[in-house]
Amino acid sequence: MTARIIDGKAIAAEVRAEVAERVRAHVAAGGRPPHLTAVLVGDDPASQTYVRNKGAACTEVGMTSDTLRLPATTSMAELLAEVARLNADPAVSGILVQTPLPAGLDEIAVMTALDPDKDVDGLHPISLGRLVQGEPVMVPCTPAGVQQMLLRSGVDPAGARVVVVGRSMLVGKPLALLLGNKAPGGNATVTIAHTGTRDLGAVTREAEILIVAAGRLRTVTADMVRPGAVVIDVGTNRVEAPGTKSGFRLAGDVDFDAVKEVAGAISPVPGGVGPMTIAMLLANTLKAAVGG
Ligand code: NAP
């Protein structure tokens, strides 16, 4: 049996179209288009690409955006002063601080300085706390994207045995909370696995829904997957690809070719979770601007 492909690119396009429709209605009713400000500190090439892509995605759905570029030598005090200025600016609906920040800058302190109502990444302690309370407002974009991928491809996590490989603040932990919460789109029985997990394969084989966010190639191989399971691959790893323009290609954490022969459904990399993350950033920016 070959698994059904969960097409994140197509599902993300669906989410973006819904966001665009709501932005149109908001503007038609006299509202200002939602505005996203990205804060980019330093000159990391990958971060520059991400920020550019996010700006283009805003334009596509009728939102405005800009990027505040700061040198890698920016001090914590200077960065916090910029965050305070953006918090106070009524023209800014959402603020995205692109990570990783250069060494010496404290990411958690910067996230904590954001106005929680403008925290479109959903990483402010209040956003994460609301998720723990089961009353989420801004859900971190990648976990929200994974949940939408499941629901919109007809996979309801309710009652299912879910295993999340990875426990980062960005992906694994909020995703486990989201899917485990007693709420529509949740209500799963969730296990979190990590590098301290004994016999990872024995744990992942129990999963009806297996979500892998480890950041390591081939973390999950075919023998680690329960036949018929739904597999979502969050990982993005650069693999050398001589002869291509960039010299590399992206690959996930799951051994896709072998696992698709065992799983019931699987998301590819690229074209899986990546586009969903950006779509949910747009949804959060809309929420920051108009609520709902
Ligand atoms: P991270 O902060 O490095 O966390 C990785 C987690 O995976 C850690 O909890 C780690 O365990 C666990 N882990 C690593 N190797 C493992 C192994 N062999 N067995 C079991 N657990 C293992 O990474 P992250 O920020 O969560 O991101 C994870 C991956 O998703 C990365 O490839 C990242 O690029 C990708 N990502 C993609 C998107 C997207 O939009 N597509 C968004 C965010 C992240 P310990 O806690 O024990 O160290």
Short mmCIF file of N, CA and C in Angstrom, two decimals, residues 26-191:
data_model
loop_
_atom_site.label_atom_id
_atom_site.label_comp_id
_atom_site.label_asym_id
_atom_site.label_seq_id
_atom_site.Cartn_x
_atom_site.Cartn_y
_atom_site.Cartn_z
N HIS A 26 -12.77 42.92 5.60
CA HIS A 26 -12.38 43.90 6.64
C HIS A 26 -12.08 45.26 6.00
N VAL A 27 -11.37 45.23 4.88
CA VAL A 27 -11.02 46.48 4.19
C VAL A 27 -12.27 47.11 3.57
N ALA A 28 -13.12 46.25 3.01
CA ALA A 28 -14.36 46.76 2.39
C ALA A 28 -15.24 47.45 3.43
N ALA A 29 -15.13 46.99 4.69
CA ALA A 29 -15.93 47.59 5.76
C ALA A 29 -15.24 48.84 6.33
N GLY A 30 -14.14 49.26 5.69
CA GLY A 30 -13.48 50.50 6.12
C GLY A 30 -12.27 50.29 7.01
N GLY A 31 -11.92 49.02 7.26
CA GLY A 31 -10.76 48.74 8.12
C GLY A 31 -9.45 48.93 7.38
N ARG A 32 -8.37 49.11 8.15
CA ARG A 32 -7.05 49.21 7.57
C ARG A 32 -6.51 47.80 7.33
N PRO A 33 -5.80 47.54 6.23
CA PRO A 33 -5.27 46.18 6.04
C PRO A 33 -4.37 45.80 7.23
N PRO A 34 -4.44 44.56 7.69
CA PRO A 34 -3.53 44.13 8.76
C PRO A 34 -2.08 44.36 8.33
N HIS A 35 -1.25 44.74 9.30
CA HIS A 35 0.15 45.04 8.96
C HIS A 35 1.10 44.21 9.84
N LEU A 36 2.00 43.51 9.19
CA LEU A 36 3.00 42.69 9.90
C LEU A 36 4.36 43.36 9.82
N THR A 37 5.00 43.55 10.95
CA THR A 37 6.39 44.03 10.95
C THR A 37 7.30 42.88 11.37
N ALA A 38 8.25 42.55 10.51
CA ALA A 38 9.25 41.54 10.86
C ALA A 38 10.49 42.26 11.37
N VAL A 39 11.07 41.72 12.43
CA VAL A 39 12.31 42.29 12.97
C VAL A 39 13.42 41.30 12.64
N LEU A 40 14.39 41.78 11.89
CA LEU A 40 15.48 40.91 11.44
C LEU A 40 16.79 41.47 11.97
N VAL A 41 17.42 40.74 12.87
CA VAL A 41 18.68 41.21 13.45
C VAL A 41 19.83 40.40 12.85
N GLY A 42 20.80 41.10 12.29
CA GLY A 42 21.95 40.41 11.68
C GLY A 42 21.66 40.07 10.23
N ASP A 43 22.56 39.28 9.63
CA ASP A 43 22.42 39.04 8.18
C ASP A 43 22.46 37.56 7.83
N ASP A 44 21.86 36.73 8.68
CA ASP A 44 21.75 35.30 8.40
C ASP A 44 20.97 35.10 7.09
N PRO A 45 21.58 34.45 6.07
CA PRO A 45 20.92 34.36 4.77
C PRO A 45 19.59 33.60 4.82
N ALA A 46 19.51 32.53 5.60
CA ALA A 46 18.26 31.76 5.68
C ALA A 46 17.15 32.64 6.27
N SER A 47 17.49 33.41 7.33
CA SER A 47 16.49 34.29 7.96
C SER A 47 16.02 35.35 6.97
N GLN A 48 16.96 35.86 6.17
CA GLN A 48 16.57 36.88 5.18
C GLN A 48 15.56 36.31 4.19
N THR A 49 15.80 35.06 3.76
CA THR A 49 14.87 34.42 2.82
C THR A 49 13.51 34.22 3.48
N TYR A 50 13.51 33.73 4.73
CA TYR A 50 12.23 33.50 5.42
C TYR A 50 11.43 34.79 5.51
N VAL A 51 12.12 35.87 5.90
CA VAL A 51 11.43 37.15 6.09
C VAL A 51 10.88 37.66 4.75
N ARG A 52 11.68 37.49 3.70
CA ARG A 52 11.22 37.92 2.37
C ARG A 52 9.96 37.14 1.96
N ASN A 53 9.99 35.82 2.18
CA ASN A 53 8.83 34.98 1.82
C ASN A 53 7.59 35.37 2.62
N LYS A 54 7.79 35.70 3.88
CA LYS A 54 6.65 36.08 4.72
C LYS A 54 6.06 37.39 4.22
N GLY A 55 6.93 38.33 3.81
CA GLY A 55 6.46 39.61 3.26
C GLY A 55 5.65 39.39 2.00
N ALA A 56 6.15 38.51 1.12
CA ALA A 56 5.44 38.23 -0.14
C ALA A 56 4.08 37.60 0.15
N ALA A 57 4.04 36.72 1.16
CA ALA A 57 2.77 36.06 1.51
C ALA A 57 1.76 37.08 2.02
N CYS A 58 2.23 38.08 2.78
CA CYS A 58 1.33 39.14 3.26
C CYS A 58 0.71 39.87 2.08
N THR A 59 1.56 40.25 1.11
CA THR A 59 1.07 40.99 -0.04
C THR A 59 0.00 40.19 -0.77
N GLU A 60 0.24 38.89 -0.91
CA GLU A 60 -0.69 38.03 -1.65
C GLU A 60 -2.09 38.02 -1.03
N VAL A 61 -2.18 38.15 0.29
CA VAL A 61 -3.51 38.11 0.92
C VAL A 61 -4.05 39.51 1.24
N GLY A 62 -3.38 40.52 0.72
CA GLY A 62 -3.90 41.89 0.89
C GLY A 62 -3.46 42.58 2.16
N MET A 63 -2.47 42.00 2.85
CA MET A 63 -1.95 42.65 4.05
C MET A 63 -0.71 43.46 3.67
N THR A 64 -0.34 44.38 4.54
CA THR A 64 0.90 45.12 4.31
C THR A 64 1.95 44.59 5.29
N SER A 65 3.22 44.84 4.95
CA SER A 65 4.29 44.37 5.84
C SER A 65 5.52 45.24 5.65
N ASP A 66 6.39 45.22 6.62
CA ASP A 66 7.70 45.83 6.44
C ASP A 66 8.69 45.06 7.30
N THR A 67 9.98 45.33 7.04
CA THR A 67 11.01 44.63 7.81
C THR A 67 11.90 45.66 8.48
N LEU A 68 12.04 45.52 9.78
CA LEU A 68 12.97 46.37 10.52
C LEU A 68 14.31 45.61 10.57
N ARG A 69 15.29 46.13 9.85
CA ARG A 69 16.60 45.46 9.79
C ARG A 69 17.55 46.12 10.78
N LEU A 70 18.09 45.31 11.66
CA LEU A 70 19.03 45.82 12.66
C LEU A 70 20.35 45.08 12.53
N PRO A 71 21.46 45.78 12.82
CA PRO A 71 22.77 45.11 12.68
C PRO A 71 22.98 44.04 13.75
N ALA A 72 23.86 43.08 13.43
CA ALA A 72 24.14 41.98 14.37
C ALA A 72 24.71 42.51 15.68
N THR A 73 25.23 43.74 15.65
CA THR A 73 25.84 44.33 16.87
C THR A 73 24.79 44.97 17.78
N THR A 74 23.50 44.90 17.39
CA THR A 74 22.44 45.51 18.21
C THR A 74 22.48 44.95 19.64
N SER A 75 22.37 45.86 20.62
CA SER A 75 22.38 45.40 22.01
C SER A 75 20.97 45.00 22.42
N MET A 76 20.88 44.29 23.52
CA MET A 76 19.59 43.86 24.06
C MET A 76 18.72 45.10 24.35
N ALA A 77 19.35 46.16 24.93
CA ALA A 77 18.58 47.37 25.27
C ALA A 77 18.02 48.01 24.00
N GLU A 78 18.83 48.05 22.95
CA GLU A 78 18.36 48.66 21.70
C GLU A 78 17.21 47.85 21.09
N LEU A 79 17.36 46.52 21.12
CA LEU A 79 16.32 45.67 20.55
C LEU A 79 15.01 45.81 21.35
N LEU A 80 15.12 45.84 22.67
CA LEU A 80 13.92 45.99 23.49
C LEU A 80 13.25 47.34 23.26
N ALA A 81 14.07 48.36 23.01
CA ALA A 81 13.51 49.69 22.74
C ALA A 81 12.72 49.67 21.42
N GLU A 82 13.24 48.95 20.42
CA GLU A 82 12.52 48.84 19.14
C GLU A 82 11.21 48.07 19.33
N VAL A 83 11.27 47.01 20.11
CA VAL A 83 10.06 46.22 20.36
C VAL A 83 9.00 47.09 21.06
N ALA A 84 9.46 47.89 22.02
CA ALA A 84 8.52 48.77 22.75
C ALA A 84 7.88 49.77 21.78
N ARG A 85 8.69 50.27 20.85
CA ARG A 85 8.17 51.25 19.88
C ARG A 85 7.11 50.58 18.98
N LEU A 86 7.38 49.36 18.54
CA LEU A 86 6.42 48.65 17.67
C LEU A 86 5.16 48.28 18.46
N ASN A 87 5.35 47.89 19.72
CA ASN A 87 4.18 47.58 20.57
C ASN A 87 3.23 48.78 20.62
N ALA A 88 3.82 49.98 20.69
CA ALA A 88 3.01 51.20 20.87
C ALA A 88 2.46 51.74 19.56
N ASP A 89 2.91 51.21 18.44
CA ASP A 89 2.52 51.78 17.14
C ASP A 89 1.19 51.18 16.68
N PRO A 90 0.13 51.97 16.64
CA PRO A 90 -1.18 51.41 16.28
C PRO A 90 -1.25 50.92 14.83
N ALA A 91 -0.29 51.34 14.00
CA ALA A 91 -0.30 50.89 12.59
C ALA A 91 0.25 49.47 12.45
N VAL A 92 0.85 48.94 13.51
CA VAL A 92 1.43 47.60 13.45
C VAL A 92 0.47 46.61 14.12
N SER A 93 -0.04 45.64 13.34
CA SER A 93 -0.96 44.66 13.92
C SER A 93 -0.20 43.50 14.57
N GLY A 94 0.84 43.04 13.88
CA GLY A 94 1.58 41.88 14.37
C GLY A 94 3.08 42.10 14.27
N ILE A 95 3.82 41.53 15.22
CA ILE A 95 5.29 41.66 15.21
C ILE A 95 5.88 40.25 15.19
N LEU A 96 6.82 40.08 14.27
CA LEU A 96 7.48 38.79 14.17
C LEU A 96 8.98 39.02 14.37
N VAL A 97 9.55 38.44 15.41
CA VAL A 97 10.99 38.56 15.61
C VAL A 97 11.62 37.31 15.03
N GLN A 98 12.35 37.46 13.95
CA GLN A 98 12.91 36.29 13.27
C GLN A 98 14.03 35.69 14.12
N THR A 99 13.95 34.38 14.36
CA THR A 99 14.99 33.68 15.10
C THR A 99 15.74 32.75 14.15
N PRO A 100 16.96 32.35 14.44
CA PRO A 100 17.69 32.65 15.67
C PRO A 100 18.22 34.09 15.68
N LEU A 101 18.26 34.66 16.90
CA LEU A 101 18.89 35.97 17.07
C LEU A 101 20.40 35.75 17.20
N PRO A 102 21.19 36.77 16.85
CA PRO A 102 22.64 36.64 17.02
C PRO A 102 23.00 36.33 18.47
N ALA A 103 24.14 35.66 18.65
CA ALA A 103 24.59 35.29 20.00
C ALA A 103 24.62 36.53 20.88
N GLY A 104 24.23 36.36 22.12
CA GLY A 104 24.27 37.47 23.06
C GLY A 104 22.91 38.13 23.24
N LEU A 105 21.98 37.83 22.33
CA LEU A 105 20.62 38.39 22.48
C LEU A 105 19.71 37.28 23.03
N ASP A 106 18.93 37.64 24.03
CA ASP A 106 18.13 36.66 24.76
C ASP A 106 16.74 36.53 24.12
N GLU A 107 16.54 35.41 23.39
CA GLU A 107 15.29 35.26 22.62
C GLU A 107 14.05 35.27 23.52
N ILE A 108 14.15 34.59 24.65
CA ILE A 108 12.97 34.50 25.52
C ILE A 108 12.62 35.88 26.07
N ALA A 109 13.66 36.67 26.43
CA ALA A 109 13.39 38.02 26.94
C ALA A 109 12.75 38.89 25.86
N VAL A 110 13.16 38.69 24.61
CA VAL A 110 12.58 39.50 23.53
C VAL A 110 11.12 39.09 23.30
N MET A 111 10.86 37.77 23.26
CA MET A 111 9.47 37.29 23.09
C MET A 111 8.59 37.83 24.22
N THR A 112 9.14 37.85 25.43
CA THR A 112 8.37 38.28 26.60
C THR A 112 8.07 39.78 26.54
N ALA A 113 8.92 40.53 25.83
CA ALA A 113 8.72 41.99 25.74
C ALA A 113 7.63 42.36 24.74
N LEU A 114 7.25 41.40 23.87
CA LEU A 114 6.22 41.71 22.87
C LEU A 114 4.87 41.94 23.53
N ASP A 115 4.06 42.79 22.94
CA ASP A 115 2.67 42.89 23.35
C ASP A 115 2.00 41.57 22.96
N PRO A 116 1.45 40.81 23.94
CA PRO A 116 0.87 39.50 23.59
C PRO A 116 -0.19 39.58 22.49
N ASP A 117 -0.87 40.73 22.38
CA ASP A 117 -1.88 40.87 21.33
C ASP A 117 -1.26 40.99 19.94
N LYS A 118 0.05 41.28 19.88
CA LYS A 118 0.74 41.40 18.58
C LYS A 118 1.69 40.23 18.34
N ASP A 119 1.65 39.26 19.25
CA ASP A 119 2.59 38.13 19.22
C ASP A 119 2.13 37.07 18.22
N VAL A 120 2.34 37.33 16.92
CA VAL A 120 1.80 36.44 15.89
C VAL A 120 2.52 35.10 15.80
N ASP A 121 3.69 34.99 16.45
CA ASP A 121 4.37 33.70 16.51
C ASP A 121 3.83 32.83 17.64
N GLY A 122 3.07 33.44 18.55
CA GLY A 122 2.45 32.69 19.65
C GLY A 122 3.44 32.16 20.67
N LEU A 123 4.57 32.84 20.82
CA LEU A 123 5.61 32.33 21.72
C LEU A 123 5.76 33.13 23.01
N HIS A 124 4.95 34.19 23.16
CA HIS A 124 4.96 34.95 24.42
C HIS A 124 4.47 34.03 25.54
N PRO A 125 5.02 34.18 26.76
CA PRO A 125 4.55 33.31 27.85
C PRO A 125 3.03 33.35 28.04
N ILE A 126 2.41 34.49 27.75
CA ILE A 126 0.94 34.54 27.89
C ILE A 126 0.28 33.67 26.82
N SER A 127 0.81 33.71 25.59
CA SER A 127 0.25 32.88 24.52
C SER A 127 0.40 31.40 24.89
N LEU A 128 1.60 31.04 25.34
CA LEU A 128 1.84 29.63 25.70
C LEU A 128 1.02 29.25 26.93
N GLY A 129 0.88 30.18 27.86
CA GLY A 129 0.09 29.93 29.07
C GLY A 129 -1.39 29.71 28.72
N ARG A 130 -1.89 30.51 27.78
CA ARG A 130 -3.29 30.34 27.36
C ARG A 130 -3.50 28.96 26.72
N LEU A 131 -2.46 28.50 26.03
CA LEU A 131 -2.55 27.16 25.41
C LEU A 131 -2.61 26.08 26.50
N VAL A 132 -1.81 26.26 27.54
CA VAL A 132 -1.85 25.32 28.67
C VAL A 132 -3.22 25.35 29.34
N GLN A 133 -3.79 26.54 29.43
CA GLN A 133 -5.11 26.68 30.07
C GLN A 133 -6.23 26.13 29.18
N GLY A 134 -5.88 25.81 27.93
CA GLY A 134 -6.91 25.32 27.01
C GLY A 134 -7.73 26.44 26.41
N GLU A 135 -7.23 27.68 26.51
CA GLU A 135 -7.93 28.84 25.97
C GLU A 135 -7.00 29.58 25.01
N PRO A 136 -6.51 28.89 23.98
CA PRO A 136 -5.48 29.54 23.15
C PRO A 136 -6.01 30.74 22.38
N VAL A 137 -5.15 31.72 22.20
CA VAL A 137 -5.48 32.88 21.38
C VAL A 137 -4.56 32.83 20.16
N MET A 138 -3.28 33.12 20.37
CA MET A 138 -2.31 32.99 19.29
C MET A 138 -1.59 31.65 19.44
N VAL A 139 -1.92 30.71 18.58
CA VAL A 139 -1.25 29.40 18.65
C VAL A 139 0.01 29.48 17.80
N PRO A 140 1.16 28.99 18.31
CA PRO A 140 2.38 29.03 17.49
C PRO A 140 2.12 28.45 16.09
N CYS A 141 2.74 29.09 15.08
CA CYS A 141 2.34 28.85 13.69
C CYS A 141 2.55 27.41 13.21
N THR A 142 3.67 26.80 13.55
CA THR A 142 3.92 25.45 13.04
C THR A 142 2.96 24.44 13.67
N PRO A 143 2.79 24.42 15.00
CA PRO A 143 1.78 23.52 15.58
C PRO A 143 0.38 23.77 15.01
N ALA A 144 0.00 25.05 14.87
CA ALA A 144 -1.33 25.34 14.31
C ALA A 144 -1.42 24.80 12.89
N GLY A 145 -0.33 24.91 12.14
CA GLY A 145 -0.31 24.42 10.76
C GLY A 145 -0.46 22.91 10.69
N VAL A 146 0.21 22.21 11.60
CA VAL A 146 0.10 20.74 11.63
C VAL A 146 -1.34 20.35 11.95
N GLN A 147 -1.94 21.02 12.92
CA GLN A 147 -3.32 20.68 13.28
C GLN A 147 -4.28 20.90 12.10
N GLN A 148 -4.08 22.01 11.39
CA GLN A 148 -4.95 22.29 10.23
C GLN A 148 -4.73 21.26 9.12
N MET A 149 -3.46 20.86 8.95
CA MET A 149 -3.18 19.83 7.93
C MET A 149 -3.93 18.55 8.21
N LEU A 150 -3.94 18.17 9.49
CA LEU A 150 -4.65 16.94 9.86
C LEU A 150 -6.14 17.11 9.61
N LEU A 151 -6.71 18.18 10.17
CA LEU A 151 -8.17 18.35 10.10
C LEU A 151 -8.64 18.49 8.66
N ARG A 152 -7.92 19.28 7.88
CA ARG A 152 -8.36 19.56 6.51
C ARG A 152 -8.07 18.38 5.57
N SER A 153 -7.33 17.39 6.05
CA SER A 153 -7.20 16.20 5.21
C SER A 153 -8.02 15.05 5.79
N GLY A 154 -8.96 15.41 6.66
CA GLY A 154 -9.92 14.42 7.15
C GLY A 154 -9.41 13.54 8.28
N VAL A 155 -8.37 14.00 8.97
CA VAL A 155 -7.83 13.21 10.09
C VAL A 155 -8.13 13.95 11.39
N ASP A 156 -9.13 13.48 12.13
CA ASP A 156 -9.47 14.13 13.40
C ASP A 156 -8.65 13.46 14.51
N PRO A 157 -7.83 14.25 15.22
CA PRO A 157 -7.00 13.63 16.27
C PRO A 157 -7.80 13.08 17.46
N ALA A 158 -9.08 13.46 17.58
CA ALA A 158 -9.86 13.07 18.77
C ALA A 158 -9.80 11.57 18.99
N GLY A 159 -9.38 11.20 20.18
CA GLY A 159 -9.35 9.79 20.56
C GLY A 159 -8.15 9.02 20.04
N ALA A 160 -7.37 9.64 19.16
CA ALA A 160 -6.26 8.90 18.54
C ALA A 160 -5.02 8.88 19.44
N ARG A 161 -4.21 7.88 19.21
CA ARG A 161 -2.92 7.78 19.88
C ARG A 161 -1.92 8.59 19.05
N VAL A 162 -1.44 9.72 19.59
CA VAL A 162 -0.51 10.60 18.86
C VAL A 162 0.86 10.53 19.52
N VAL A 163 1.91 10.41 18.72
CA VAL A 163 3.27 10.55 19.24
C VAL A 163 3.92 11.74 18.54
N VAL A 164 4.46 12.66 19.34
CA VAL A 164 5.20 13.81 18.82
C VAL A 164 6.67 13.57 19.16
N VAL A 165 7.52 13.51 18.14
CA VAL A 165 8.96 13.36 18.38
C VAL A 165 9.56 14.76 18.39
N GLY A 166 10.06 15.22 19.52
CA GLY A 166 10.60 16.57 19.69
C GLY A 166 9.82 17.31 20.75
N ARG A 167 10.54 18.08 21.57
CA ARG A 167 9.89 18.79 22.68
C ARG A 167 10.34 20.24 22.73
N SER A 168 10.58 20.85 21.56
CA SER A 168 11.01 22.25 21.58
C SER A 168 9.83 23.15 21.95
N MET A 169 10.20 24.37 22.37
CA MET A 169 9.16 25.35 22.71
C MET A 169 8.43 25.80 21.45
N LEU A 170 9.15 25.73 20.32
CA LEU A 170 8.62 26.22 19.05
C LEU A 170 7.62 25.24 18.44
N VAL A 171 7.91 23.94 18.54
CA VAL A 171 7.09 22.95 17.83
C VAL A 171 6.53 21.87 18.78
N GLY A 172 7.41 21.01 19.28
CA GLY A 172 6.95 19.79 19.95
C GLY A 172 6.01 20.03 21.12
N LYS A 173 6.44 20.89 22.06
CA LYS A 173 5.63 21.06 23.27
C LYS A 173 4.28 21.72 22.98
N PRO A 174 4.25 22.86 22.26
CA PRO A 174 2.93 23.45 21.98
C PRO A 174 2.03 22.53 21.15
N LEU A 175 2.63 21.76 20.25
CA LEU A 175 1.82 20.85 19.42
C LEU A 175 1.19 19.76 20.28
N ALA A 176 1.98 19.23 21.22
CA ALA A 176 1.44 18.19 22.10
C ALA A 176 0.28 18.74 22.92
N LEU A 177 0.43 19.99 23.39
CA LEU A 177 -0.66 20.61 24.16
C LEU A 177 -1.91 20.80 23.30
N LEU A 178 -1.68 21.31 22.09
CA LEU A 178 -2.80 21.63 21.19
C LEU A 178 -3.62 20.37 20.88
N LEU A 179 -2.91 19.28 20.57
CA LEU A 179 -3.61 18.05 20.19
C LEU A 179 -4.18 17.32 21.40
N GLY A 180 -3.63 17.62 22.58
CA GLY A 180 -4.12 16.95 23.78
C GLY A 180 -5.22 17.72 24.49
N ASN A 181 -5.40 18.99 24.14
CA ASN A 181 -6.42 19.80 24.81
C ASN A 181 -7.82 19.24 24.57
N LYS A 182 -8.68 19.44 25.55
CA LYS A 182 -10.07 18.99 25.42
C LYS A 182 -10.83 20.03 24.61
N ALA A 183 -10.68 19.95 23.30
CA ALA A 183 -11.27 20.98 22.41
C ALA A 183 -11.37 20.38 21.02
N PRO A 184 -12.23 20.97 20.18
CA PRO A 184 -12.28 20.50 18.79
C PRO A 184 -10.88 20.58 18.16
N GLY A 185 -10.53 19.55 17.42
CA GLY A 185 -9.19 19.51 16.82
C GLY A 185 -8.13 18.95 17.75
N GLY A 186 -8.54 18.65 18.99
CA GLY A 186 -7.61 18.07 19.97
C GLY A 186 -8.15 16.75 20.47
N ASN A 187 -8.10 16.59 21.81
CA ASN A 187 -8.67 15.40 22.45
C ASN A 187 -7.96 14.11 22.08
N ALA A 188 -6.70 14.22 21.68
CA ALA A 188 -5.91 13.02 21.40
C ALA A 188 -5.19 12.57 22.67
N THR A 189 -4.69 11.35 22.65
CA THR A 189 -3.84 10.85 23.73
C THR A 189 -2.40 11.00 23.23
N VAL A 190 -1.67 11.94 23.85
CA VAL A 190 -0.40 12.38 23.26
C VAL A 190 0.80 11.93 24.08
N THR A 191 1.79 11.40 23.40
CA THR A 191 3.08 11.07 24.00
C THR A 191 4.14 11.95 23.35
#
